[in-house]
JSON list of C-alpha atoms in Angstrom, two decimals:
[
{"chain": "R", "resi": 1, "resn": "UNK", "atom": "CA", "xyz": [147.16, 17.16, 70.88]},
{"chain": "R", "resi": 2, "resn": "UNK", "atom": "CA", "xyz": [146.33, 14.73, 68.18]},
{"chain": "R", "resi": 3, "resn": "UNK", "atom": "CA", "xyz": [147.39, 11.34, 68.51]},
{"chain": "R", "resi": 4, "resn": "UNK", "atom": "CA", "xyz": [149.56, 11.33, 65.00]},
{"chain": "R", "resi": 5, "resn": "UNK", "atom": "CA", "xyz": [150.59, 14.48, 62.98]},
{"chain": "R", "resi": 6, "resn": "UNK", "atom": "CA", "xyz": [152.02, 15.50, 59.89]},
{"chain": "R", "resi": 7, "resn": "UNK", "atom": "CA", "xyz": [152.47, 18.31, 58.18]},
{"chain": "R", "resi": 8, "resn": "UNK", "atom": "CA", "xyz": [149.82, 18.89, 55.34]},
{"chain": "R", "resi": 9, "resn": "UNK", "atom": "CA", "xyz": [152.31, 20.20, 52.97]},
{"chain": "R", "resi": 10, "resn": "UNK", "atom": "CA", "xyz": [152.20, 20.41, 50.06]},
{"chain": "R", "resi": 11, "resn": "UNK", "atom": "CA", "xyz": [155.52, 19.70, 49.70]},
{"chain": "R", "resi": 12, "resn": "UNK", "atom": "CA", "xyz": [156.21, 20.90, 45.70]},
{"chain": "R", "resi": 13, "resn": "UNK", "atom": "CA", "xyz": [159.74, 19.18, 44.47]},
{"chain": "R", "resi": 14, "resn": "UNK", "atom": "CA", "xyz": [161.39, 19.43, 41.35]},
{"chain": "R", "resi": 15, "resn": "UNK", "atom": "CA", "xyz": [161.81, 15.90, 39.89]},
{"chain": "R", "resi": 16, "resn": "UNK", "atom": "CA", "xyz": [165.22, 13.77, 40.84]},
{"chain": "R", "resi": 17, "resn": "UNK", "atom": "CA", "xyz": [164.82, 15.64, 44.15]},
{"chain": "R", "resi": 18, "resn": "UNK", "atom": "CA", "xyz": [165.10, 14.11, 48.02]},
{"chain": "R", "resi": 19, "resn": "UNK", "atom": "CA", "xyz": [162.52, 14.37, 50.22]},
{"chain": "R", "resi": 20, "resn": "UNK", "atom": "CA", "xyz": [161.70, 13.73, 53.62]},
{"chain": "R", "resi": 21, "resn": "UNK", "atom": "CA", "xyz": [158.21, 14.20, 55.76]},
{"chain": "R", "resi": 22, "resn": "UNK", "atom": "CA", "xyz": [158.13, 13.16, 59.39]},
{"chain": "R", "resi": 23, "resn": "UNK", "atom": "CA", "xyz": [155.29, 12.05, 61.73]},
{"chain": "R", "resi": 24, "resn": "UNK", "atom": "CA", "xyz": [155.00, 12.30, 65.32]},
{"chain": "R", "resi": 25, "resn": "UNK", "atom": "CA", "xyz": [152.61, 10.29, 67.83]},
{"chain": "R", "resi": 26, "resn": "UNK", "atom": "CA", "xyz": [151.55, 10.91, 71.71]},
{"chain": "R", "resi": 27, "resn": "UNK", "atom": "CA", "xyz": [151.11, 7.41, 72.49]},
{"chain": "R", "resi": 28, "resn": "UNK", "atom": "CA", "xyz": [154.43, 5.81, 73.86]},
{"chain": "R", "resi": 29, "resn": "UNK", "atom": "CA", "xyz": [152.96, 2.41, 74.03]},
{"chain": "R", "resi": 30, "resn": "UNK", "atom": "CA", "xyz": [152.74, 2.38, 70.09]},
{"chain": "R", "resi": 31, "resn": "UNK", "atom": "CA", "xyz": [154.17, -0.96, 68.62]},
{"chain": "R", "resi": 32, "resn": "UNK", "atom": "CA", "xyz": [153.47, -0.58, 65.21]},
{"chain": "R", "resi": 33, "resn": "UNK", "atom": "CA", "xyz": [154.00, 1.65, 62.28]},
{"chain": "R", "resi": 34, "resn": "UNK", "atom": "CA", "xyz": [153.27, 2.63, 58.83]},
{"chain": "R", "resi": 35, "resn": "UNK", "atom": "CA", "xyz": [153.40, 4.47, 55.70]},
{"chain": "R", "resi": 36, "resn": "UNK", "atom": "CA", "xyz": [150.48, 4.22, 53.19]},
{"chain": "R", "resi": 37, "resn": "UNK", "atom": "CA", "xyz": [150.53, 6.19, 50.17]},
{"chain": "R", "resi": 38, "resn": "UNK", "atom": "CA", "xyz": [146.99, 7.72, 48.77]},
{"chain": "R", "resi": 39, "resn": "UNK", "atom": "CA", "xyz": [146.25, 8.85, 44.94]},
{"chain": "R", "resi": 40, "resn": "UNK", "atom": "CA", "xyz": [143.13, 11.15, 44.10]},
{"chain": "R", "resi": 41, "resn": "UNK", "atom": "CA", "xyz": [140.43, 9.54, 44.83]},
{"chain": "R", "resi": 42, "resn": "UNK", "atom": "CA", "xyz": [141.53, 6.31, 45.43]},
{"chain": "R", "resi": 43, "resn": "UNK", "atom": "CA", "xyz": [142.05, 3.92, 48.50]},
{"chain": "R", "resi": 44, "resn": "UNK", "atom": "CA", "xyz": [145.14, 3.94, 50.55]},
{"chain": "R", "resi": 45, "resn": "UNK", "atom": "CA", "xyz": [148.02, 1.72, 49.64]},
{"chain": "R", "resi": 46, "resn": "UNK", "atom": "CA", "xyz": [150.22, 0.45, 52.38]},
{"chain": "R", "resi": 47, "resn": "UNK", "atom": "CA", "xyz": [153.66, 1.39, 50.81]},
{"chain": "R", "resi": 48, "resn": "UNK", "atom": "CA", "xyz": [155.63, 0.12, 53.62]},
{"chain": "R", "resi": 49, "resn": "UNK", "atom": "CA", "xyz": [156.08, -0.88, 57.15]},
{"chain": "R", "resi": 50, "resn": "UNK", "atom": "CA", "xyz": [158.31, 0.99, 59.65]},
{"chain": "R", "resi": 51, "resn": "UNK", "atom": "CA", "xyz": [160.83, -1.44, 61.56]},
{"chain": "R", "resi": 52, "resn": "UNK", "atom": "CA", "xyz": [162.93, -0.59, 64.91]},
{"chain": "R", "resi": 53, "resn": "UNK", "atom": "CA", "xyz": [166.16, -0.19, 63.17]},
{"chain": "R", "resi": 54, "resn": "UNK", "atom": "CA", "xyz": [165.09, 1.44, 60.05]},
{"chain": "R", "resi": 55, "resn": "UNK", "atom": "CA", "xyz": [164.15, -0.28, 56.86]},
{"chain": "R", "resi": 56, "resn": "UNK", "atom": "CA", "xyz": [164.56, 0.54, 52.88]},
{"chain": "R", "resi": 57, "resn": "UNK", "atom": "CA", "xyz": [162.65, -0.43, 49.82]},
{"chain": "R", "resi": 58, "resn": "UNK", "atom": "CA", "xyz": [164.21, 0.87, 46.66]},
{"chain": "R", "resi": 59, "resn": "UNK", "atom": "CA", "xyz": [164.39, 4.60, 46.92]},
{"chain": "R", "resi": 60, "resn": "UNK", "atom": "CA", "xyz": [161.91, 4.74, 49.84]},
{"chain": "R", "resi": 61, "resn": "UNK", "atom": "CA", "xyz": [164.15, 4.74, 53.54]},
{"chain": "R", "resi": 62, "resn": "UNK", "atom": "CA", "xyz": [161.73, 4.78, 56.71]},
{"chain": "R", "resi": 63, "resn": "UNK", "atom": "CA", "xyz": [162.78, 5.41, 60.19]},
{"chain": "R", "resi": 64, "resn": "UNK", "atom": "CA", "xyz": [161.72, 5.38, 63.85]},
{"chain": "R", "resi": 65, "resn": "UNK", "atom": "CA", "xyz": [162.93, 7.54, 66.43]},
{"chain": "R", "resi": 66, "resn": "UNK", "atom": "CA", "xyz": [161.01, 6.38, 69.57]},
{"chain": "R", "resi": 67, "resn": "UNK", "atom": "CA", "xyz": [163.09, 8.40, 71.99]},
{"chain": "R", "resi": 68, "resn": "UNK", "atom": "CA", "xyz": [161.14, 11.51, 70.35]},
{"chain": "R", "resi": 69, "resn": "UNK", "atom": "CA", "xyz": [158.31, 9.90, 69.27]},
{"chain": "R", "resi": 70, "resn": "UNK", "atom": "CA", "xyz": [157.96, 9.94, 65.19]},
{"chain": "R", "resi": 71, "resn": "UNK", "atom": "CA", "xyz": [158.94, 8.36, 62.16]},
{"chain": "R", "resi": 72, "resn": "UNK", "atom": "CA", "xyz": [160.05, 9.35, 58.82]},
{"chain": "R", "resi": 73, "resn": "UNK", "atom": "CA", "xyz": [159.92, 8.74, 54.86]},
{"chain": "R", "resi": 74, "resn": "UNK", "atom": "CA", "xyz": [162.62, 9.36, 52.70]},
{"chain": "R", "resi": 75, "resn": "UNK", "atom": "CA", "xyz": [161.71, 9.59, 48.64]},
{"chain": "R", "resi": 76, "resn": "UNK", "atom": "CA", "xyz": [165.26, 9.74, 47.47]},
{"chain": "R", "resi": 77, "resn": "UNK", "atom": "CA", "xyz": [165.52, 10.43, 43.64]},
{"chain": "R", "resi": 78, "resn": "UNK", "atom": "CA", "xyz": [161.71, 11.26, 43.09]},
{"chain": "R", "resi": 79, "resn": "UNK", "atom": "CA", "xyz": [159.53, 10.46, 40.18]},
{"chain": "R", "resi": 80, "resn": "UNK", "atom": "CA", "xyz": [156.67, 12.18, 38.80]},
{"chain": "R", "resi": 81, "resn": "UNK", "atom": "CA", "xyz": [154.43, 9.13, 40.12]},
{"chain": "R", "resi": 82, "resn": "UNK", "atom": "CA", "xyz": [155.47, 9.86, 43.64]},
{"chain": "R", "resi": 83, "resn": "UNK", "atom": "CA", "xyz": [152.51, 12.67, 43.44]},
{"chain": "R", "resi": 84, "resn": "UNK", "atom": "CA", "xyz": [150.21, 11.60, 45.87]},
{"chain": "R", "resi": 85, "resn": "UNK", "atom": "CA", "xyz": [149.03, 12.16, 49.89]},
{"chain": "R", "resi": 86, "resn": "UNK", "atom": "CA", "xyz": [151.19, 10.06, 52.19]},
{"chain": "R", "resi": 87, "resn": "UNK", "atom": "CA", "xyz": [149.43, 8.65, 56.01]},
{"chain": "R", "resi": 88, "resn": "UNK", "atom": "CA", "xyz": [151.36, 7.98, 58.59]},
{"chain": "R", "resi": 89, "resn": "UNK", "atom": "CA", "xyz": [149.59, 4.87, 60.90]},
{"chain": "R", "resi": 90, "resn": "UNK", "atom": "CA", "xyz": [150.45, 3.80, 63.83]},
{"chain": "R", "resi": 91, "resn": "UNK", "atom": "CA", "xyz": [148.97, 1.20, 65.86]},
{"chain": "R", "resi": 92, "resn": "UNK", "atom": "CA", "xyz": [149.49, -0.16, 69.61]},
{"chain": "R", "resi": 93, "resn": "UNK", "atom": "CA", "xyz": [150.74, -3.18, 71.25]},
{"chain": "R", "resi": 94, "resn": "UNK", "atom": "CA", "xyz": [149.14, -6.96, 70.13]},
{"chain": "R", "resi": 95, "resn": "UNK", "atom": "CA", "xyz": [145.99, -6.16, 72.60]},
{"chain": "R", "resi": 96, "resn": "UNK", "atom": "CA", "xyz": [144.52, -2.98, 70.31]},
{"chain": "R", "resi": 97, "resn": "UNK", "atom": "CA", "xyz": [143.05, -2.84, 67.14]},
{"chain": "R", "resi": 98, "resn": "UNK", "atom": "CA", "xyz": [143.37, 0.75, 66.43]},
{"chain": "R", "resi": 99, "resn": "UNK", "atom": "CA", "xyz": [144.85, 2.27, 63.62]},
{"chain": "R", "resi": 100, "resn": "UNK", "atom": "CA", "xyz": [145.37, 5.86, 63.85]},
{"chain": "R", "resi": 101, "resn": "UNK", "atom": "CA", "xyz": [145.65, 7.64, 60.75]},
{"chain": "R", "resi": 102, "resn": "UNK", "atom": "CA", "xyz": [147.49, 10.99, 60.43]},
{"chain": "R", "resi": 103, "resn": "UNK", "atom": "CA", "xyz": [145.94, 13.39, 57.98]},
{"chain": "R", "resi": 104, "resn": "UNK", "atom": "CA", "xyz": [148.49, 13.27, 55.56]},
{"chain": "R", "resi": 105, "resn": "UNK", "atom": "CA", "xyz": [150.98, 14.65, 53.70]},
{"chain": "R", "resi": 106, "resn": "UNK", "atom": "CA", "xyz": [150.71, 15.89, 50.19]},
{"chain": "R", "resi": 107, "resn": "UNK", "atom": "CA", "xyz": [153.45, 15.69, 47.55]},
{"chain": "R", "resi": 108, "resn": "UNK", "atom": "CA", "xyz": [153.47, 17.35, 44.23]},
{"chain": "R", "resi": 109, "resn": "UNK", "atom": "CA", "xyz": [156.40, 16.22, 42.36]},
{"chain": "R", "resi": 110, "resn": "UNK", "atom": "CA", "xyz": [157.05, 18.84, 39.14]},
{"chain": "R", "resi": 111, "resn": "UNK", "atom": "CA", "xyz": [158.43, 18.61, 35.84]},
{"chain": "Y", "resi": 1, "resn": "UNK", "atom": "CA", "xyz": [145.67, -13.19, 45.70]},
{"chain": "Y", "resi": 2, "resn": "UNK", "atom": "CA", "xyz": [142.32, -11.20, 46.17]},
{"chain": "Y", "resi": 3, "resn": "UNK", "atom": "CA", "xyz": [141.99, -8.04, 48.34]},
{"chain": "Y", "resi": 4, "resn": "UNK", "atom": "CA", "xyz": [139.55, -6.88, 50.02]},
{"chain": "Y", "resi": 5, "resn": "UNK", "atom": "CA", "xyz": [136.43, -6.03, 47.89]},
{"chain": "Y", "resi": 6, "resn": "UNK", "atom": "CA", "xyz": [133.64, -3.65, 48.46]},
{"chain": "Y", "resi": 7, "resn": "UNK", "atom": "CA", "xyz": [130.71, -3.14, 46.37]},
{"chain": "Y", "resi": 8, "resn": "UNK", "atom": "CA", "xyz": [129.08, -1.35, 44.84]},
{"chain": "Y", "resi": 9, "resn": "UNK", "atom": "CA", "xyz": [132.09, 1.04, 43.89]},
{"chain": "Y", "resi": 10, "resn": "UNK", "atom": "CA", "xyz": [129.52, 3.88, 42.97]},
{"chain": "Y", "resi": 11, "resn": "UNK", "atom": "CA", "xyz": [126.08, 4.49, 44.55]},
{"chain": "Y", "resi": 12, "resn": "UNK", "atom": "CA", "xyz": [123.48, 7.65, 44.00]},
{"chain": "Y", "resi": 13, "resn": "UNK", "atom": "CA", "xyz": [120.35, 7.80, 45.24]},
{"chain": "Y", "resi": 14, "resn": "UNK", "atom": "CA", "xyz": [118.24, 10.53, 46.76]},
{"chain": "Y", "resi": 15, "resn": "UNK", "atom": "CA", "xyz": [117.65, 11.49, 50.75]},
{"chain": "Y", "resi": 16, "resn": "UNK", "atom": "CA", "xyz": [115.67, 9.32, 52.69]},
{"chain": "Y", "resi": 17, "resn": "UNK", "atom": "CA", "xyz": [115.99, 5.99, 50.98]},
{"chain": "Y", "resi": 18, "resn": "UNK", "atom": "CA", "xyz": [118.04, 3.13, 52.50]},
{"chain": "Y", "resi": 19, "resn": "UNK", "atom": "CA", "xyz": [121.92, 2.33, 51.47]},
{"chain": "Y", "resi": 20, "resn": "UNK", "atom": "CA", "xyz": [123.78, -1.01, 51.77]},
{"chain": "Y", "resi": 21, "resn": "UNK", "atom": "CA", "xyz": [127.35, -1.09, 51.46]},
{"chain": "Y", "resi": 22, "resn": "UNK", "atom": "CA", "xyz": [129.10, -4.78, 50.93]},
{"chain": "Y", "resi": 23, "resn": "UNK", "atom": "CA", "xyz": [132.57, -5.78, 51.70]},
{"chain": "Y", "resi": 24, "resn": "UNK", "atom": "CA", "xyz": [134.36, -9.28, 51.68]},
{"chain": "Y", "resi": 25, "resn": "UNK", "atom": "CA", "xyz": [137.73, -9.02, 53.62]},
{"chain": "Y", "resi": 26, "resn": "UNK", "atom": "CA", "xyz": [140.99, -11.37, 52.76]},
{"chain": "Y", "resi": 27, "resn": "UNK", "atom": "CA", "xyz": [140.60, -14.47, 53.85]},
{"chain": "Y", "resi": 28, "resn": "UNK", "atom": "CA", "xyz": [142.40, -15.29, 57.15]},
{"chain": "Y", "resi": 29, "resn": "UNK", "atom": "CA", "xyz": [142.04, -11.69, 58.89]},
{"chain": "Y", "resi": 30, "resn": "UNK", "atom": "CA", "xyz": [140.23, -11.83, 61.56]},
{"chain": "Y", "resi": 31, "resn": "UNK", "atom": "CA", "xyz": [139.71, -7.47, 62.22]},
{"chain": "Y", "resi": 32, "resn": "UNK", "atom": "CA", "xyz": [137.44, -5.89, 59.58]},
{"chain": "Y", "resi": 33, "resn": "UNK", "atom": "CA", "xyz": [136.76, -1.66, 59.60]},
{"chain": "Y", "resi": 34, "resn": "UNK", "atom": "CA", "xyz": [134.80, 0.45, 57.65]},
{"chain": "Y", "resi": 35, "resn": "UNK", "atom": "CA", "xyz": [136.25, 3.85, 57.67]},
{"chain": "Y", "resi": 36, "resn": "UNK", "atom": "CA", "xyz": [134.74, 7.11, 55.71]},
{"chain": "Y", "resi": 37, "resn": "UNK", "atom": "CA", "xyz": [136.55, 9.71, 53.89]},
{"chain": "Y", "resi": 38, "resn": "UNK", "atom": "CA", "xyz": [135.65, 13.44, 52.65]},
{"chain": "Y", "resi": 39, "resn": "UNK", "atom": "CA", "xyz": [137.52, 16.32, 52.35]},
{"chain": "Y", "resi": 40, "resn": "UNK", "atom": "CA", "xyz": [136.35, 18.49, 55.29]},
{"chain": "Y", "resi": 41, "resn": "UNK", "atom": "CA", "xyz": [137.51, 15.31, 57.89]},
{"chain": "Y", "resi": 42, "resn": "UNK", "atom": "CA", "xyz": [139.33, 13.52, 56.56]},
{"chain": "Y", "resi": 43, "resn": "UNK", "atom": "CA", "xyz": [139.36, 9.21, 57.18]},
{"chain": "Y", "resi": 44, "resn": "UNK", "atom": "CA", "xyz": [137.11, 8.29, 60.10]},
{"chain": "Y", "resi": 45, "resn": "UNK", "atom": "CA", "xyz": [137.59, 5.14, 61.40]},
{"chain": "Y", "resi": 46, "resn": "UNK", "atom": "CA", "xyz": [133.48, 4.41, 61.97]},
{"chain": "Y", "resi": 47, "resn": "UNK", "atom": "CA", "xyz": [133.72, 1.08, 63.43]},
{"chain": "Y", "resi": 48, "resn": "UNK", "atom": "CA", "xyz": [136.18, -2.03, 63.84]},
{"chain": "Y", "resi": 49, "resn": "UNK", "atom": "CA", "xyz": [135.20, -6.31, 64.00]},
{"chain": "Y", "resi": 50, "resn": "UNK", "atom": "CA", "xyz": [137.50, -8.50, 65.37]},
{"chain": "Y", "resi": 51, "resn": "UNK", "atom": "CA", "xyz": [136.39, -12.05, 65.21]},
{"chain": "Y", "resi": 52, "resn": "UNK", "atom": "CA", "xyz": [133.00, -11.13, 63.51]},
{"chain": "Y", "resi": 53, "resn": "UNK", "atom": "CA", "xyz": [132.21, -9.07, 66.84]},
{"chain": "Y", "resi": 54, "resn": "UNK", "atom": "CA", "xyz": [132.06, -5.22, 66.67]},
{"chain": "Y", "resi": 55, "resn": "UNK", "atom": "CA", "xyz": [134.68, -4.11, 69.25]},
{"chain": "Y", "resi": 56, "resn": "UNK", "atom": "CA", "xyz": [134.15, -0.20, 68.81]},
{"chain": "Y", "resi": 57, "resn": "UNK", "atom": "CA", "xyz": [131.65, 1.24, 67.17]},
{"chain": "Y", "resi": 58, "resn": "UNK", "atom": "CA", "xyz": [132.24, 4.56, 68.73]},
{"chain": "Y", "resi": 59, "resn": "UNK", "atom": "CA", "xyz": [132.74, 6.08, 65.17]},
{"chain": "Y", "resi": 60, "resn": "UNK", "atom": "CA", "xyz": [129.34, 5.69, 64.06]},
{"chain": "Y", "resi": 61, "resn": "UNK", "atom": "CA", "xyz": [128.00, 9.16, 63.69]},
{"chain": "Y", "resi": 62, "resn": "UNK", "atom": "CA", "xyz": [124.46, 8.66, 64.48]},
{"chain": "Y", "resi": 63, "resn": "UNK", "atom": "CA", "xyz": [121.53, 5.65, 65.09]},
{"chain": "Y", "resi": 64, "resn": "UNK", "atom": "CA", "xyz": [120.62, 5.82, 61.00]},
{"chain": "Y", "resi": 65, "resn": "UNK", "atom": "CA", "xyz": [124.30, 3.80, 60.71]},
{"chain": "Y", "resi": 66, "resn": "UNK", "atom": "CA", "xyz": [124.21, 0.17, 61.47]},
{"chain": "Y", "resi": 67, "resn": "UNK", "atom": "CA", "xyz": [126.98, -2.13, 60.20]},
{"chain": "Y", "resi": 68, "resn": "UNK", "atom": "CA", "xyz": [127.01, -6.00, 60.47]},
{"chain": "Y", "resi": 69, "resn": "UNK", "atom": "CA", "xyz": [129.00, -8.79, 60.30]},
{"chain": "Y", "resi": 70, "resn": "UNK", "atom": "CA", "xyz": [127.16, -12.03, 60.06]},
{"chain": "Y", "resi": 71, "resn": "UNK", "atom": "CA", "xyz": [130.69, -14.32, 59.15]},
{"chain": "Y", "resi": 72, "resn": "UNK", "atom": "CA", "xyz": [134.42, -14.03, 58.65]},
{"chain": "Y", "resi": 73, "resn": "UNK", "atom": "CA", "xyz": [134.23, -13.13, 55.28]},
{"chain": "Y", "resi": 74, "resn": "UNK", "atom": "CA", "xyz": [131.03, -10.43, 54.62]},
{"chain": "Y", "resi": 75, "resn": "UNK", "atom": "CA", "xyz": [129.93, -7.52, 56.41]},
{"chain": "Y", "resi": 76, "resn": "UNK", "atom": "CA", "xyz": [127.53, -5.08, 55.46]},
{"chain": "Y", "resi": 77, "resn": "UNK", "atom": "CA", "xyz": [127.16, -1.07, 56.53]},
{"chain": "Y", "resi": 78, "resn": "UNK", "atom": "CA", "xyz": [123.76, 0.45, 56.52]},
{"chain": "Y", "resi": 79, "resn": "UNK", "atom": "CA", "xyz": [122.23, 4.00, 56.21]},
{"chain": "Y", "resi": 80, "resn": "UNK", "atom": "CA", "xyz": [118.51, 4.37, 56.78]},
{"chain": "Y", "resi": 81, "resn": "UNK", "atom": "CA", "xyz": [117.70, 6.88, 56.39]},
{"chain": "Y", "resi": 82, "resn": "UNK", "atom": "CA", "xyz": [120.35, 8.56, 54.16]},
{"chain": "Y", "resi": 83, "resn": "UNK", "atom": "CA", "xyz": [121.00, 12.18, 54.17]},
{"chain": "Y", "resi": 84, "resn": "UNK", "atom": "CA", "xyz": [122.77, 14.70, 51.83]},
{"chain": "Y", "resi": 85, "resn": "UNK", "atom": "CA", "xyz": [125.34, 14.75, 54.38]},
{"chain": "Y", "resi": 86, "resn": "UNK", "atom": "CA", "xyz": [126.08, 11.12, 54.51]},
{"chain": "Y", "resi": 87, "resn": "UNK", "atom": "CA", "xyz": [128.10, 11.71, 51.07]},
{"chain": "Y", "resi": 88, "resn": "UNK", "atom": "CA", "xyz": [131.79, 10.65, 51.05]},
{"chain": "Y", "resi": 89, "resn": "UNK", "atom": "CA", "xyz": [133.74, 7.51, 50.11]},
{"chain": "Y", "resi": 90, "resn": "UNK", "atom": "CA", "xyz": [133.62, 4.38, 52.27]},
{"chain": "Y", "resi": 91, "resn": "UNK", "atom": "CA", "xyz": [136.40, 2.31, 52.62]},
{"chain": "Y", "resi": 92, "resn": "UNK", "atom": "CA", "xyz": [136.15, -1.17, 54.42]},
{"chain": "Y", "resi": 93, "resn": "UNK", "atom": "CA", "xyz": [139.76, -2.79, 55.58]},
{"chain": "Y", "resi": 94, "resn": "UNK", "atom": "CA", "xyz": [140.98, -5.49, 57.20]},
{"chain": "Y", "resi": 95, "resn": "UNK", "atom": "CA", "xyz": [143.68, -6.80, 58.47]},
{"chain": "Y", "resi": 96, "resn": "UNK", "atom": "CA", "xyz": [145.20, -10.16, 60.87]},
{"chain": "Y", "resi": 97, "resn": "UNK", "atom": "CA", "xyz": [145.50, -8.68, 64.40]},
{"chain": "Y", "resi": 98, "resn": "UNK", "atom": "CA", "xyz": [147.61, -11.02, 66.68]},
{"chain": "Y", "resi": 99, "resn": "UNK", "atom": "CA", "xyz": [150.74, -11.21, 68.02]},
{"chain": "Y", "resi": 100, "resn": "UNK", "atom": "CA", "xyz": [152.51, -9.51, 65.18]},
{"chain": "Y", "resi": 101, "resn": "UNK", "atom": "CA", "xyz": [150.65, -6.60, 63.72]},
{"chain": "Y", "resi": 102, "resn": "UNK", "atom": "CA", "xyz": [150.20, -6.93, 60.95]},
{"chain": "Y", "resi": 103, "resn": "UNK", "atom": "CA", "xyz": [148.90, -3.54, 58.59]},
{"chain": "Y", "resi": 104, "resn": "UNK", "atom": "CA", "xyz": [145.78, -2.87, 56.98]},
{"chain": "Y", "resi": 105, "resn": "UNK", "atom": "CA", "xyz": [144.67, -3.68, 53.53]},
{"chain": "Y", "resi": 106, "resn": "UNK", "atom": "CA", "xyz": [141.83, -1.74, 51.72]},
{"chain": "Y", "resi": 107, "resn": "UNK", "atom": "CA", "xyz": [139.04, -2.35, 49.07]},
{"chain": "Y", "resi": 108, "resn": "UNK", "atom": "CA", "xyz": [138.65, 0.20, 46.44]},
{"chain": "Y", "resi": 109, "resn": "UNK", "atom": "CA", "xyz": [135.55, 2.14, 47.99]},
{"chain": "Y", "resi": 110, "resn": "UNK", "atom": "CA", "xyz": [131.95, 3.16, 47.69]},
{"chain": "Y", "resi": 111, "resn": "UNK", "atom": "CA", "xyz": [131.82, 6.41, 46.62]},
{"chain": "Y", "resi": 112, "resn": "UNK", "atom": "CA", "xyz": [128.02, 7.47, 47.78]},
{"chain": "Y", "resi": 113, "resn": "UNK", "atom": "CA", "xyz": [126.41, 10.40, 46.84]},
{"chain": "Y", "resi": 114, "resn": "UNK", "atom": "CA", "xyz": [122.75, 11.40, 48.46]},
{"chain": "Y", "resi": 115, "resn": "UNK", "atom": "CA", "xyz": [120.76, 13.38, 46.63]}
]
């Protein structure tokens, strides 16, 4: 079992639509997560954070469910721009240094 | 504030000759990684610094990759000899590991193609 997976997609969604793409991890001990976003060719973006009770940042919502292991990103109202690959990281307690990368999630938002 | 910064962003050369890839991290992280990326694999994490010391270089796919870090704020990644296969984009990151954890932060990328 890989220690964080998502679902490839791609996830094709009409513009203005919601949608949601989860992440799962093996590794209980995990203390830290993430969303990055990724364009074509470019680097990875960190688009936000992942806190214990949830956290928002405009239309983006993320939430943890460590009872069942994963996370999630919510793109409420979504914009052409939100086109792009989005990783899922997530990254032990204060003594590691690993960041383990899921192998995305691609999202083609259509006119 | 600058980010991290890798150079140079584009690099072709043909098999067998010797590749340097730069990056400067932010200032005040203490973790640096170098990470590749193609479309067959995906991002490999190739190896990680923390406090100018490589901590896992476990990544590294064979002996013709050497990566240094000589301060806090330069490290270098080295193919001798390169190979066709070596082609894909390198990313170098960094990032303040402590207490809180903090997340990564990238530079833009080599993208190296070997002839």
């Amino acid at each position: 079992r890989k220690e964080v997976e998502q679902d490839p997609g791609p996830f094709n969604v009409p513009e203005g639509a919601t949608v949601a793409f989860n992440c799962t991890y093996s590794n209980s001990a995990s203390q830290s997560f993430f969303w990055y976003r990724q364009d074509c060719r470019k680097e990875p973006k960190l688009l936000m954070s992942v806190y214990s009770s949830g956290n928002e940042d405009g239309r983006f919502t993320a939430q943890l469910n460590r009872a069942s292991q994963y996370i999630s990103l919510l793109i409420r109202d979504s914009k052409l721009s939100d086109s792009a690959t989005y990783l899922c990281v997530v990254k032990g307690g204060s003594g590691t240094y690993k960041y383990i990368f899921g192998t995305g999630t691609r999202l083609k938002v259509l006119a | 504030d600058a980010g991290v910064i890798q150079s140079p962003r584009h690099e072709v050369t043909e098999m067998g000759q010797e590749v340097t890839l730069r990056c400067k991290p932010i200032s005040g992280h203490n973790s640096l990684f170098w990470y590749r990326q193609t479309m067959m694999r995906g991002l490999e994490l190739l190896i990680y610094f923390n406090n100018n010391v490589p901590i896992d270089d476990s990544g590294m796919p064979e002996d013709r990759f050497s990566a240094k870090m000589p301060n806090a704020s330069f490290s270098t990644l080295k193919i001798q000899p390169s190979e066709p296969r070596d082609s894909a984009v390198y990313f170098c990151a960094s990032s303040f590991v402590g207490y809180s954890n903090q997340p990564q932060h990238f530079g833009d990328g080599t993208r190296l193609s070997i002839l």
